[in-house]
XYZ file of C-alpha atoms in Angstrom:
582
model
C 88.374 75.712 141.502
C 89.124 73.567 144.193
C 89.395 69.683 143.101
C 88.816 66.771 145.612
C 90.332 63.345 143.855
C 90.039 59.910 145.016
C 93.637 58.266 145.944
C 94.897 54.986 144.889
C 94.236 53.805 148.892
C 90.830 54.724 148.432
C 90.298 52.757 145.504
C 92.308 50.016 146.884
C 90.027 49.855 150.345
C 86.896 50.087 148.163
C 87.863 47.193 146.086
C 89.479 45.361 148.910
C 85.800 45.603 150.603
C 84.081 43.491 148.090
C 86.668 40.368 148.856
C 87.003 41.055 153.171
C 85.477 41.448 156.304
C 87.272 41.967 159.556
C 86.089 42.599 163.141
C 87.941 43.923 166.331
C 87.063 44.645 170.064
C 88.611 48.065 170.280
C 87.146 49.428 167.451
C 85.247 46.847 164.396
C 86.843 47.407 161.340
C 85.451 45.830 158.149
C 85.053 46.197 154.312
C 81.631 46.310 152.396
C 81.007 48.371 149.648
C 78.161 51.092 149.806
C 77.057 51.016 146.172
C 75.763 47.753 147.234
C 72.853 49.658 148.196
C 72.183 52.094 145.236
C 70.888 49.547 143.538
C 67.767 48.542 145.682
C 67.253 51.577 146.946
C 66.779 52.899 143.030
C 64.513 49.895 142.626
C 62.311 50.816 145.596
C 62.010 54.561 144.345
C 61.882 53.393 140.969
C 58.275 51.350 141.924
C 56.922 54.174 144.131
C 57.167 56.304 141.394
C 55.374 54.018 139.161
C 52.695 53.494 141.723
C 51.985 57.283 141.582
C 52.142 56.817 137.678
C 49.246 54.488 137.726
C 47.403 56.552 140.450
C 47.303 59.177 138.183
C 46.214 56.836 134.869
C 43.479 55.111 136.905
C 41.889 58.349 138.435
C 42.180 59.462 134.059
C 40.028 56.604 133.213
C 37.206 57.464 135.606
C 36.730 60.925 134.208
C 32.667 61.414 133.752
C 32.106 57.650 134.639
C 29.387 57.668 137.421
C 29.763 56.765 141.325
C 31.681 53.249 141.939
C 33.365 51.112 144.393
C 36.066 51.475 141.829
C 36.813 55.344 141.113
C 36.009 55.200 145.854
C 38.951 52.947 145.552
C 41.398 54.923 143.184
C 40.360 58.178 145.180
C 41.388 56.428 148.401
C 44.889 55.950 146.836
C 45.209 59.040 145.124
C 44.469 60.609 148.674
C 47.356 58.148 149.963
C 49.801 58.995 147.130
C 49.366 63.025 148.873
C 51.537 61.764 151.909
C 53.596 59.510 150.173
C 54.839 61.551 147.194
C 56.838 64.315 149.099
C 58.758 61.860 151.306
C 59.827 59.973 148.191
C 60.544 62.718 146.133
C 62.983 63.666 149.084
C 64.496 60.926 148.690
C 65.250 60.644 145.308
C 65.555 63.949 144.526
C 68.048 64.685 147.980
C 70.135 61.499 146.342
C 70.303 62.646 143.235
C 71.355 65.992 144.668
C 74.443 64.421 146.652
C 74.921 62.210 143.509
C 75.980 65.225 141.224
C 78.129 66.698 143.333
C 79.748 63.737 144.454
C 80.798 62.596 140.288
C 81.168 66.389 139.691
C 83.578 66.697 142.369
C 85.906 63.707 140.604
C 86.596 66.393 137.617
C 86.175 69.601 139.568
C 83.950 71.715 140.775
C 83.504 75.469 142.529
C 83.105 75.118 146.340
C 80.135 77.141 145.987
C 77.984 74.752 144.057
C 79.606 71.603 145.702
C 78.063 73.426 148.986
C 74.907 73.864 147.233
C 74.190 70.168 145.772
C 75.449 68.156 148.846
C 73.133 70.418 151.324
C 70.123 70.926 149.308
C 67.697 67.871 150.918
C 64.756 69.741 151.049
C 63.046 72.958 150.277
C 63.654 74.921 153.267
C 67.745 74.224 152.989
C 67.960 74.467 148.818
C 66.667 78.272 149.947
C 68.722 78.338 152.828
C 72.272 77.497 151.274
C 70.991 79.688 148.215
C 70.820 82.613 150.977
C 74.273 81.727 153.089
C 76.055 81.232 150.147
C 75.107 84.368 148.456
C 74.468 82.117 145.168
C 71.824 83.721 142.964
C 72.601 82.157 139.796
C 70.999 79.730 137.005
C 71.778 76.814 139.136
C 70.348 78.074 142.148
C 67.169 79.127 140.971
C 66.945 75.350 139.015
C 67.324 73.908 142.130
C 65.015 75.902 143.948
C 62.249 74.981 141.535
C 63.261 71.182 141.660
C 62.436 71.016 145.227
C 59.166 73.740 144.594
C 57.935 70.571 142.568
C 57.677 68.854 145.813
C 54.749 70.251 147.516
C 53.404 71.264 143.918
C 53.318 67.445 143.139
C 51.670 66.367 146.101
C 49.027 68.543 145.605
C 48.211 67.162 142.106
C 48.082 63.894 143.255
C 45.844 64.563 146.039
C 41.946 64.508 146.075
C 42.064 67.622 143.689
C 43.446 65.356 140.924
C 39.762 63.463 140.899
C 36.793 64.713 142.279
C 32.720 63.900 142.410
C 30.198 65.974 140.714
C 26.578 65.989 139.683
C 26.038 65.846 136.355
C 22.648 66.976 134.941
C 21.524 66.466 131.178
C 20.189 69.446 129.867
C 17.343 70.103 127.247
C 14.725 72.562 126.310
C 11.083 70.681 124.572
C 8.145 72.243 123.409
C 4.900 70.654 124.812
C 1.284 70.986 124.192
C -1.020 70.854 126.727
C -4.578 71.907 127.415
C -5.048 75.719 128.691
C -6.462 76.281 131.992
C -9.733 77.929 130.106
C -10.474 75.430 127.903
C -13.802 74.882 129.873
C -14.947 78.572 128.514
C -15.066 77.223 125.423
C -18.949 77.066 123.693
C -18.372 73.659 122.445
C -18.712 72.209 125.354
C -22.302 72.746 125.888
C -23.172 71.325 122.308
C -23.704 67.459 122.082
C -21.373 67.186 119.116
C -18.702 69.284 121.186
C -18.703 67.111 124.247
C -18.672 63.937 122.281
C -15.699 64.919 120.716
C -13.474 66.938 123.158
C -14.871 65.546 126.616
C -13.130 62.021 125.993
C -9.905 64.135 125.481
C -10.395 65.863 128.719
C -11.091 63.297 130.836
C -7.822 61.208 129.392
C -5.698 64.184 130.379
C -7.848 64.223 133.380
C -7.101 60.824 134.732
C -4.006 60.510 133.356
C -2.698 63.747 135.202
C -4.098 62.659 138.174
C -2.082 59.489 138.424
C 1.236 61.158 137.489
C 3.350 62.024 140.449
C 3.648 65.189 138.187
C 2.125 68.434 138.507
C 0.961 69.316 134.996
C -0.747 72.850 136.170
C 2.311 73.920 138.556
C 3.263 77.490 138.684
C 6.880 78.820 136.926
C 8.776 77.914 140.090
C 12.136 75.644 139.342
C 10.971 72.337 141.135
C 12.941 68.858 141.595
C 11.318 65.470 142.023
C 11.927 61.873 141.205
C 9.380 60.192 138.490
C 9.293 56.199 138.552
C 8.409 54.747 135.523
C 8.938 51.212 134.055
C 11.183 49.314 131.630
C 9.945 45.925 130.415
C 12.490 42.794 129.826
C 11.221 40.222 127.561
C 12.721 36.391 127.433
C 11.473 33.700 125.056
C 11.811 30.016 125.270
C 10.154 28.805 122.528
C 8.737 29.824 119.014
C 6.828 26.977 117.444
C 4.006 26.408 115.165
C 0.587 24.865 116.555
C -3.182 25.481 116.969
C -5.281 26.467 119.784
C -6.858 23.761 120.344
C -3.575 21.806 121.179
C -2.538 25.163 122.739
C -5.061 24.843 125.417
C -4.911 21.087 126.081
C -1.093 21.260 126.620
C -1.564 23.847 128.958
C 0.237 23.818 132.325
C -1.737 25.884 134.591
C -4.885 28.294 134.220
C -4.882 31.589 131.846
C -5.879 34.873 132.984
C -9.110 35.540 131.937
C -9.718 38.476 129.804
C -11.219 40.925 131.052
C -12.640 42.181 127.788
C -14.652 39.040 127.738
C -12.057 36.128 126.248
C -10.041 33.798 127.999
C -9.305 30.349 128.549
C -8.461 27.825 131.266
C -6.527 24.952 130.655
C -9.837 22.649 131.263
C -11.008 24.072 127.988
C -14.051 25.418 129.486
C -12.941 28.697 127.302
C -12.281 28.786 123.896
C -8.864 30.949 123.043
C -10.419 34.287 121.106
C -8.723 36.153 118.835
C -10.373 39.793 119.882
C -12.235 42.529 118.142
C -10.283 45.286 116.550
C -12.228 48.299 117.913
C -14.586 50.311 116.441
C -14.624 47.971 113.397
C -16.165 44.816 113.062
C -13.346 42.946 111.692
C -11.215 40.738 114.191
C -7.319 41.080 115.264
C -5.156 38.403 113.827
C -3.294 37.820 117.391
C -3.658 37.397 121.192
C -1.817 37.295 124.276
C -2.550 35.730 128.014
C -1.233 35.621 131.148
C -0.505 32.625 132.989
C -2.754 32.820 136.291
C 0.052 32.128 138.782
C 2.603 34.249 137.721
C 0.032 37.003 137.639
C -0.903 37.123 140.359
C 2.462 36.844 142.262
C 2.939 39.831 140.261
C 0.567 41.859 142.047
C 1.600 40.678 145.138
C 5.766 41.651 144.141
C 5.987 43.992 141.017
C 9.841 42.212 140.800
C 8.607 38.960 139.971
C 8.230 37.811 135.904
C 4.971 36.791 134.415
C 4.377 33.727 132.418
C 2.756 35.072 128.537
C 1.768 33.693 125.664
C 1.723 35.252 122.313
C -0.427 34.152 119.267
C -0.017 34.662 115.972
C -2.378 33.634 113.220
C -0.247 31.489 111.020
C -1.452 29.883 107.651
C -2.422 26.796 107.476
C 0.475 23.912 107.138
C -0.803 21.031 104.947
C 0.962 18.278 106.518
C -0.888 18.960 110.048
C -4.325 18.783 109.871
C -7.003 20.284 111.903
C -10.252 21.158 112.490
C -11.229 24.562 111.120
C -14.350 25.021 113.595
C -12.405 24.080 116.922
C -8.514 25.484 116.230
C -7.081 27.938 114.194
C -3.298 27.496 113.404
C -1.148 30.257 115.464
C 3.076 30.707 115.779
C 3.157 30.386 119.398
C 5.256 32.540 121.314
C 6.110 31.294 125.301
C 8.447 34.380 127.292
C 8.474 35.786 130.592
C 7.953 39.031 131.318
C 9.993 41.203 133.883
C 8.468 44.469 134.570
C 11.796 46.588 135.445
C 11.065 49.614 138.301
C 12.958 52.514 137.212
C 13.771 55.790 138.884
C 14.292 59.118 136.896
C 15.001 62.085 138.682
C 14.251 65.636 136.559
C 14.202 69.180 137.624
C 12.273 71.887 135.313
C 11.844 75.701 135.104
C 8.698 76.598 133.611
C 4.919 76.647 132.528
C 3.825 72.619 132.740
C 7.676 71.975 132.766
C 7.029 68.916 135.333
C 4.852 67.310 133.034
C 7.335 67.832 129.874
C 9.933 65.995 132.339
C 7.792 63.322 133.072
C 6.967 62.766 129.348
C 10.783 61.640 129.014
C 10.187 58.177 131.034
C 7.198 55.863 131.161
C 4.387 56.304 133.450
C 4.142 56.047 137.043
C 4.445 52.159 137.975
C 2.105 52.483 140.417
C -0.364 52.854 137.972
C -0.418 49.155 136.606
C -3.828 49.453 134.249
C -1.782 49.269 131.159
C 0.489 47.027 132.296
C -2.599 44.583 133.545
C -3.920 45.059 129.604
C -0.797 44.037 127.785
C -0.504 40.128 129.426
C -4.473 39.760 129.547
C -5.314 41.160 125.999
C -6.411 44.086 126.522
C -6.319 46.727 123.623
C -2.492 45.382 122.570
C -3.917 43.175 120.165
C -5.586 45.562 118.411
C -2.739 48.376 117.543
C -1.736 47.983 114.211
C -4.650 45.479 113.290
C -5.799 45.124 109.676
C -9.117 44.553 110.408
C -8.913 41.784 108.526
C -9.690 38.100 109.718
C -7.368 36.814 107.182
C -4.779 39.516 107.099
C -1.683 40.170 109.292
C -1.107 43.551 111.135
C 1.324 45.823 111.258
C 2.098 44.309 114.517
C 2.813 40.919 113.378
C 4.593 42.347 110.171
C 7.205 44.135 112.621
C 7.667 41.005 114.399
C 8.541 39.095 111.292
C 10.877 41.739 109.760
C 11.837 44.209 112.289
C 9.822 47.244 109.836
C 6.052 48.583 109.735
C 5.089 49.890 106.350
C 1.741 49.854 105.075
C 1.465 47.664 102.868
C -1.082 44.675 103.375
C 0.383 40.880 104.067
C -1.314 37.708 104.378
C -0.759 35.721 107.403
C 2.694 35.332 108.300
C 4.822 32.205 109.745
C 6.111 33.685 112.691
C 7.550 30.624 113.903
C 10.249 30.502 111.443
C 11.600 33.743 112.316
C 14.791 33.176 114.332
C 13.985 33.080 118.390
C 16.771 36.007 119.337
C 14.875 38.064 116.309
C 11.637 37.632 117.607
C 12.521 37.832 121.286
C 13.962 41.554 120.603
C 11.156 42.392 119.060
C 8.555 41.409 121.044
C 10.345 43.345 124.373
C 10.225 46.214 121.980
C 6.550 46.013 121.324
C 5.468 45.554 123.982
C 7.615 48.721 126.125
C 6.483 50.497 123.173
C 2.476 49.763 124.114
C 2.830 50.170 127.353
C 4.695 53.667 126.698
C 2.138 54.930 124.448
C -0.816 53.975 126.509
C 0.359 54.544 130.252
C 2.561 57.602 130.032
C 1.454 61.629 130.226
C -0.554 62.952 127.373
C 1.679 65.169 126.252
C 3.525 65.665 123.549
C 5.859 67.633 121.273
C 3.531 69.524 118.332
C -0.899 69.140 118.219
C -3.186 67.002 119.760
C -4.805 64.148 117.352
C -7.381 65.414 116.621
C -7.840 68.529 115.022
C -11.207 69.351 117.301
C -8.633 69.471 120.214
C -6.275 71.984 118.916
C -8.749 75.253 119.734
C -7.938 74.102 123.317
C -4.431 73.026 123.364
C -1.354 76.099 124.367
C 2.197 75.762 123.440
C 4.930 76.050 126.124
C 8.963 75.657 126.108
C 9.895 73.990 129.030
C 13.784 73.318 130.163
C 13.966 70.122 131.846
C 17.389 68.747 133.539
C 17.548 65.139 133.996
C 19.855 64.446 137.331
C 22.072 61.791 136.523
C 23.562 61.753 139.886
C 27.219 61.958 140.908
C 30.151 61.428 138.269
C 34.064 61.582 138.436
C 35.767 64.198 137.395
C 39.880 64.415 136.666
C 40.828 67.857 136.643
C 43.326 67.948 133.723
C 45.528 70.725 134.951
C 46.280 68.788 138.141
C 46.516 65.431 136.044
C 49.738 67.820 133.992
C 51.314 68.697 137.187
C 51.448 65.313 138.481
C 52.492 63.712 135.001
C 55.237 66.272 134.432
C 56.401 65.762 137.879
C 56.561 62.169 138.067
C 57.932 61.986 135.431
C 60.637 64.410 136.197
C 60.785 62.167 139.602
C 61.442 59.155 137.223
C 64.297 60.794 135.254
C 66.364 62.033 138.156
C 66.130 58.281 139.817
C 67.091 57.339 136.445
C 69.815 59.618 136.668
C 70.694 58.782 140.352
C 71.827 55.367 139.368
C 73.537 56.269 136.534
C 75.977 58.867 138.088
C 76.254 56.368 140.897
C 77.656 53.222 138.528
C 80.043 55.846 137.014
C 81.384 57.466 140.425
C 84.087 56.332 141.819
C 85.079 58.101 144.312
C 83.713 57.285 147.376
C 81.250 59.360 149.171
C 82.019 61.765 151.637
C 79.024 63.698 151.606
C 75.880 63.254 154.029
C 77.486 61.077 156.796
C 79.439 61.938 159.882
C 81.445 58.488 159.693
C 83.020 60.392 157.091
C 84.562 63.266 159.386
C 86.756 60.503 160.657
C 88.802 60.259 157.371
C 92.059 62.007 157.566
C 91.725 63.275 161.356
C 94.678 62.631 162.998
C 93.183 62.354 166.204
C 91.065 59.286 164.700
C 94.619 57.051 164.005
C 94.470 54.378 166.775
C 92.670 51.512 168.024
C 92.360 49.806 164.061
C 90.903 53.841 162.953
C 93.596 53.779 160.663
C 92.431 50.401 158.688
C 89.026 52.042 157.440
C 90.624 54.818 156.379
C 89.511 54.139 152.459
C 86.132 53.433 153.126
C 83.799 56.251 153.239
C 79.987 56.567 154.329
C 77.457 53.775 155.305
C 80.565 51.002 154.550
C 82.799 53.228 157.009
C 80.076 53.034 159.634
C 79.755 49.467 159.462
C 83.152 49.365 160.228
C 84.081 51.486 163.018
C 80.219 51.406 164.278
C 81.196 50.363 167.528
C 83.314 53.017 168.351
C 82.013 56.077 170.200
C 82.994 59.473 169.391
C 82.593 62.958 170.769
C 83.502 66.412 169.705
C 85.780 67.474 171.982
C 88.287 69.942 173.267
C 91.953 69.588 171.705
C 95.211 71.644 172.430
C 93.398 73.135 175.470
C 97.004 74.614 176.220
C 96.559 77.132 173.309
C 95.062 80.405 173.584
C 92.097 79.595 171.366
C 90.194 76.467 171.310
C 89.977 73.530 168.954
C 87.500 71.031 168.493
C 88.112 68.089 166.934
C 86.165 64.041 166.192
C 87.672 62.308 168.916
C 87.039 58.977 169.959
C 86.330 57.809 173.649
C 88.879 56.870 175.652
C 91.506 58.886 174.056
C 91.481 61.960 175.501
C 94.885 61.335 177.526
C 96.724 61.218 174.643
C 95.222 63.914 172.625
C 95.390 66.180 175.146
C 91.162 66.256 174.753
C 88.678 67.710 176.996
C 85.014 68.615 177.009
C 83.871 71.703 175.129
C 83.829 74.636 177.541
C 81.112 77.781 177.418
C 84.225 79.914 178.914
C 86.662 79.196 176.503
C 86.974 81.082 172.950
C 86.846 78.684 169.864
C 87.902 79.919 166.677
């Protein structure tokens, strides 16, 4: 073993160079200790490291979270943190490389490995000293995979660490639909058979028609985009009044109904509480439109509309009214915001397109239903008792947030708590316009039991696009966490055998060939002799030196670190091609 200890001058200079600086012409000498720089240069590391850290956490919390500017962002500096990482883990790990063998080398240590720790900076020269120096042992082949982590770590935090895919949501349904024969079928030519089955028909009819899906395609796998509509409901007020006070505090004109109700606000109209087809008995509720905010809605589908929902309420006896000219209602007054929605599906199989449209509303080009719900309509009538004196299931849902079947009397909506009724009402009223806009088909038999000698049975698989979503590959996300962490410890480690070191370092810069070279003794040389490094290069910075040709009387060449302007009295010269050095 070959030792290397620090003398009491070079402990002396190094202390001396916290207290002194001193300058000459000749050659600058000065004192200025290089440990003065471990410390920032560890805190620089220290926060690049970190920075990768979070790279790494943030591109984690986007895994299967859709498209954003956010995850763009994070997978802009995850695709930064690819250049970045190697040079940094150069730097710390290089350091930390020079760091061991520089405390190592106070107690002792084999020439061999001091070799191998002060020149392994990088990959290519940890394999190359491995090589020159013959050294195939535990500590070679450590180091060699310390510096393999380099390019292995930038990889993992590169645009493989988080990536974009599609993500589809898968699902198999069973639909009934009408056969493509059912027009063999004898019924149809009896009177009984068309009154029964021909109203059927002509709903799937129409109803196909106005899909953007084809409910007849072949078996091929198709992909299209179904819009359908979502409807957002917002209530101002929930109060209890009559009709006749209704429509004399109105604001502007109702949409008249075009069932044959309807009111303005000059009265002209009384408000009508409509018929609960096929039976003769009358709906306990109504709803209207307010004419302006109609009809901006046709002109822009974005736009809200103005409704008001009635409720037959019983009568309260300390407000009187007149039985023949106003009924007392719990008046409801929202806005309406039809939502455009956009579903994309892709399907495999026998009337698979109209299965996937079955998942989302109907078309919203086909406004029909949504022209009955704000101007009466046949809302008002779903869930009706029939009764003139008896709430509906409707109203019932509205006032507890259940539908059972059990009759009620007329209920006080307007004490049921605003927020309550405002849910409710949005779900109602998406749940209408659902039912009665959207394909007519559905899991299991038709209605009607007439119907089912026409109706097949298919099993469709439908897969709903829903469009790009992050992904973090967890293998990379391993890598990258193993090896920044690994990054961490060894700058940890860094400054650690650095605060404990004290000799000075004499490994990694050529100011350092100057110590102990006789031919490096004049001009002030001598002064800087403890200092080592970056603190001996401050000091004799100014001075220019060349390797050059000494003894050039002998029969084999030397070269030596000589300094300019010397060469008389060194006997120096330039080195020679003719001349044999050995």
């Amino acid at each position: 073993m070959i030792e290397l200890r620090a003398s009491p001058t070079m402990h002396m200079g190094l202390r001396s160079s916290l207290r002194s600086h001193r300058g000459g012409q000749d050659g600058a000498t000065g004192y200025g200790t290089p440990t003065s720089l471990v410390r920032p240069l560890h805190g620089y590391h220290t926060s690049v490291v970190a920075s990768d850290i979070h790279s790494g956490i943030a591109a984690a919390s986007q895994h299967h979270k859709p498209e954003s500017a956010t995850g763009d962002r994070i997978q802009d500096a995850v695709l930064l943190s690819r250049t970045i990482f190697p040079i940094v883990f150069a730097a710390i790990c290089g350091k930390g490389m020079k760091s061991i063998a520089l405390y190592k080398s106070q107690t002792g240590m084999s020439l061999r490995l001091l070799e191998l720790f002060s020149g392994a900076n990088s990959l290519f020269s940890a394999l190359q000293r491995v090589y020159l120096l013959r050294s195939f042992g535990i500590v070679s082949i450590v180091t060699t995979i310390l510096w393999l982590l380099s390019p292995l770590g930038g990889q993992a935090l590169s645009p493989r660490l988080l990536t974009k895919e599609r993500f589809y949501a898968n699902s198999t349904q069973k639909a009934t639909f009408l056969g493509s024969d059912f027009l063999n079928f004898s019924a149809l030519d009896s009177a009984s058979g068309a009154a029964t089955v021909l109203s059927r028909v002509t709903t799937v009819y129409l109803s196909t028609l106005s899909s953007s899906a084809d409910a007849f395609g072949d078996r091929t796998t198709s992909e299209f985009t179904v819009s359908s509509i979502d409807l957002e409901v917002r209530c101002s007020s929930m109060e209890f009044t009559d009709t006749k006070t209704f429509r004399e505090n109105l604001k502007e004109p109702l949409v008249a109904n075009f069932a044959g109700g309807g009111s303005y606000s000059n009265g002209t109209t009384k408000i009508v509480f409509p018929y609960a087809y096929p039976s003769a008995g009358y709906a306990t509720n109504f709803q209207f439109a307010g004419n302006t905010s109609w009809f901006r809605f046709i002109t822009d589908r974005t736009q809200p509309i103005t409704i008001f929902y009635g409720s037959k309420a019983p009568p309260d006896p300390s407000k009187p009214y007149n039985p023949t000219t106003a009924v007392p209602i719990s008046l409801a007054t929202c806005t309406m915001l039809p939502r455009g929605l956009e579903s994309k599906v892709a399907c495999e199989g026998q009337v698979c397109r109209a299965v996937a449209a079955r998942r989302v509303p109907a078309n919203i080009q086909e406004v029909l239903t949504l022209m009955a719900i704000p101007r009466r309509g046949h809302f008002c009538e779903m869930g009706s008792s029939r009764k003139i004196n008896e709430a509906g299931q409707t109203e019932e849902f509205l006032a507890s947030g259940s539908v059972s079947h059990v009759k009620y009397g007329l209920l006080k909506l307007y004490e049921t708590p605003l927020a309550d009724f405002e849910r409710r009402l949005e779900q109602v009223l998406s749940t209408f316009y659902y039912a009665s806009s959207s394909q007519i088909f559905s899991t299991g038999n038709f209605s009607y039991i007439q119907d089912e000698k026409y109706a097949r049975k298919a099993t469709a698989a439908v897969a709903e696009d829903l469009g790009r979503h992050y992904v973090c590959h967890w293998v990379w996300f391993g890598i990258a966490a193993a090896v920044v962490v690994l990054l961490e410890a060894v700058a940890i480690t860094n400054a650690d055998l650095r605060f404990h070191t004290c000799a000075p370092d004499i490994f990694g810069y050529v100011s350092s060939l100057t110590i102990g070279n006789k031919y490096c003794e004049d001009h002030g040389l001598e002064v800087s002799s403890a200092l080592d490094g970056l603190g001996r290069a401050r000091a004799i910075g100014r001075v220019r030196f060349q390797l050059a040709n000494v003894r050039g009387s002998d029969d084999h060449g030397r070269i030596a670190f000589v300094p300019l302007g010397v060469y008389d009295e060194v006997e120096a010269s330039r080195v020679r091609l003719d001349r044999y050095y050995g």
